[in-house]
PDB file of C-alpha atoms in Angstrom:
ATOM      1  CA  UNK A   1     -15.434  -0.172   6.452  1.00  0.00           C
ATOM      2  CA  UNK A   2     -13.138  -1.639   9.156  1.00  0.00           C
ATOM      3  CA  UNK A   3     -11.981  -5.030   7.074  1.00  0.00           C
ATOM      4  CA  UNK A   4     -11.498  -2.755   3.969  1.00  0.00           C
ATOM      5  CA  UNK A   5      -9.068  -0.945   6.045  1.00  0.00           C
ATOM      6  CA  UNK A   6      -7.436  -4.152   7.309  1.00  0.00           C
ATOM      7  CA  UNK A   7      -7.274  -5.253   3.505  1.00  0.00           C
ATOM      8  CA  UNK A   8      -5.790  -2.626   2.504  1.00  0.00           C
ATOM      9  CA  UNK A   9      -3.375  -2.292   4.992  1.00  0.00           C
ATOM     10  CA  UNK A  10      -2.304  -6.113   3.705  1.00  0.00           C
ATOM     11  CA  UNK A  11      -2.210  -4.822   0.626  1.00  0.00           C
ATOM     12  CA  UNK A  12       0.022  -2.065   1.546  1.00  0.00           C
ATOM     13  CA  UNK A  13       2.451  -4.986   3.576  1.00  0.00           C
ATOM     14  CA  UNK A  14       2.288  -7.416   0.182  1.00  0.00           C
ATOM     15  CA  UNK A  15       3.438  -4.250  -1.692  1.00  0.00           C
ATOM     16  CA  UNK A  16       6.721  -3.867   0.394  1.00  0.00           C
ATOM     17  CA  UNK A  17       6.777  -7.999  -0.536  1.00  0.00           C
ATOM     18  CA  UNK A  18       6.972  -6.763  -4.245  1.00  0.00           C
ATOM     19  CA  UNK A  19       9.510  -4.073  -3.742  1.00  0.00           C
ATOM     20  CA  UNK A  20      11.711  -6.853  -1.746  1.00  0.00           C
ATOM     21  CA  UNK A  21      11.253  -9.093  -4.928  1.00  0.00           C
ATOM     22  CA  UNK A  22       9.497 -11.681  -2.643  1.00  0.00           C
ATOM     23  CA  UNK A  23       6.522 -11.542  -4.770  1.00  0.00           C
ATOM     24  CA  UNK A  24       5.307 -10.456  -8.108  1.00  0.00           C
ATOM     25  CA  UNK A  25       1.442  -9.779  -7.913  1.00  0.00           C
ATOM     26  CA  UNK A  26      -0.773  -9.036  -5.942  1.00  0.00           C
ATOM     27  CA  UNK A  27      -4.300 -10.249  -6.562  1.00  0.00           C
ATOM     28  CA  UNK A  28      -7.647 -10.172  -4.046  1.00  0.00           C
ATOM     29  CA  UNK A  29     -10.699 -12.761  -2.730  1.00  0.00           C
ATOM     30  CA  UNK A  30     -13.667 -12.183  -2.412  1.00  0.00           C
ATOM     31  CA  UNK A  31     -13.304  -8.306  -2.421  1.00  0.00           C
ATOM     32  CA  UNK A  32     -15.846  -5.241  -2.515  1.00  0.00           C
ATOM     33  CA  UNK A  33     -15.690  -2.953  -5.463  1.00  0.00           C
ATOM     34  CA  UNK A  34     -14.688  -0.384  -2.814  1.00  0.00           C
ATOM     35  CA  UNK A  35     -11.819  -2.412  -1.562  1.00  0.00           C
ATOM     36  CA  UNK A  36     -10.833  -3.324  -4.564  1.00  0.00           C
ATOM     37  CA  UNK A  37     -10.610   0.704  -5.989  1.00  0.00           C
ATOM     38  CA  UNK A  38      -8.779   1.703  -2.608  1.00  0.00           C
ATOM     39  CA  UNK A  39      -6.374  -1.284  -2.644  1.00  0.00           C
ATOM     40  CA  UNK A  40      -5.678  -0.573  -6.481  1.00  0.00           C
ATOM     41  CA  UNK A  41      -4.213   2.927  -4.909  1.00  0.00           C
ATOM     42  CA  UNK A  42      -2.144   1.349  -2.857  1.00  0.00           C
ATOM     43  CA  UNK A  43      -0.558  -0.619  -5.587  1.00  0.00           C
ATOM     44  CA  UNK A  44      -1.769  -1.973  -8.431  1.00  0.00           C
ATOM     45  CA  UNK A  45      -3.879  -5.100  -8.444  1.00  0.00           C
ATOM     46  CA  UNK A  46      -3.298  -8.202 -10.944  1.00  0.00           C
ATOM     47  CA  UNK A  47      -6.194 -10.683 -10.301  1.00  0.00           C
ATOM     48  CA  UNK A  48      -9.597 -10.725  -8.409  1.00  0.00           C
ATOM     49  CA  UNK A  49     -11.121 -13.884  -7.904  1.00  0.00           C
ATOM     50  CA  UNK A  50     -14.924 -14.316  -6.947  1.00  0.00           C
ATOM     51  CA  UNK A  51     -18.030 -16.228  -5.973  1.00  0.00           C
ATOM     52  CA  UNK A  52     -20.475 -15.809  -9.449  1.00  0.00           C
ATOM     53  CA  UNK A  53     -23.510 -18.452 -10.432  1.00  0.00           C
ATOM     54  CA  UNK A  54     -27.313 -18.206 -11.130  1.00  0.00           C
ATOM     55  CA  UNK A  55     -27.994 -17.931  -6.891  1.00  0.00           C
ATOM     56  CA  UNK A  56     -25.001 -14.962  -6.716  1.00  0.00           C
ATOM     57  CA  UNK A  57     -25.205 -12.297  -9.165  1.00  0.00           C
ATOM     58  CA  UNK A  58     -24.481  -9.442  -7.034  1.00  0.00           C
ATOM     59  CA  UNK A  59     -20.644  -9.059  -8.742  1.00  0.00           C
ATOM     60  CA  UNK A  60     -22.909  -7.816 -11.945  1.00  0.00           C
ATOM     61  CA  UNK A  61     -23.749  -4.566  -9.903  1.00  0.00           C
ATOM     62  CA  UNK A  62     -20.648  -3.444  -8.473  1.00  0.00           C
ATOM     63  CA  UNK A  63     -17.838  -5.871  -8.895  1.00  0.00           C
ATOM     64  CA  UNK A  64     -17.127  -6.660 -12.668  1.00  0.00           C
ATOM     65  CA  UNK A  65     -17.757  -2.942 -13.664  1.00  0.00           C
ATOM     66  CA  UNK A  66     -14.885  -1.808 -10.948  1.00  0.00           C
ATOM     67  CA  UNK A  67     -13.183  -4.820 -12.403  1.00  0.00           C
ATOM     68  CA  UNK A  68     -13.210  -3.456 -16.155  1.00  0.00           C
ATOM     69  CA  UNK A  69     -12.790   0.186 -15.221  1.00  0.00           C
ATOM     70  CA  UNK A  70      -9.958   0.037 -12.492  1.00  0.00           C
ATOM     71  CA  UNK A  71      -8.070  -3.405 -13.695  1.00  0.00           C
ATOM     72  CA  UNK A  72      -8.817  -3.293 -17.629  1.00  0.00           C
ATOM     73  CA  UNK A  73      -5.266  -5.451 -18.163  1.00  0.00           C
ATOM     74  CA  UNK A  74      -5.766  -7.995 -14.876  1.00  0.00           C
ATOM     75  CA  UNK A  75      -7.109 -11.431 -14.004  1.00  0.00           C
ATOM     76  CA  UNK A  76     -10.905 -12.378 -13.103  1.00  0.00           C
ATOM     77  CA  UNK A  77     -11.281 -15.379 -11.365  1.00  0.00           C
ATOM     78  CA  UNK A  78     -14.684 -16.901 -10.878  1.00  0.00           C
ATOM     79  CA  UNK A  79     -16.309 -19.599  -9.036  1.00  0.00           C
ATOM     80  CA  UNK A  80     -19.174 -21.156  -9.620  1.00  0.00           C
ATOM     81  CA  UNK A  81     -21.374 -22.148  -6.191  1.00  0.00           C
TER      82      UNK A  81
END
């Protein structure tokens, strides 16, 4: 619960980045579902990027769903182990 506040609070630093025209998106690594949902509040999220192969299939559960429902129109990065 504690580093999904710290992420978010990033998220909510990178945003005033955006508004300043420093930077255009804002994507995540390595996130939980729940971070990724509460960061996606804060402002909107472009790309996630994650660990997925035959010895890590826990993004099937949580991640890629949240992925599809919250970011239908961003970027999913994945790395194979």
């Amino acid at each position: 619960m504690y580093a999904t506040v710290i992420y978010v609070n990033k998220v909510g630093e990178m945003k005033k980045l955006v508004e300043e025209g420093k930077v255009k998106y804002i994507g995540l690594s390595e996130a939980s579902a729940s971070t990724i949902r509460r960061a996606h509040a804060v402002h909107p999220i472009t790309a996630v990027q994650l660990e997925w192969s035959l010895w890590s299939r826990d993004a099937e559960k949580d991640i890629i769903p949240t992925c599809r429902y919250v970011l239908p129109d961003s970027v999913l990065s994945i790395m194979n182990a």
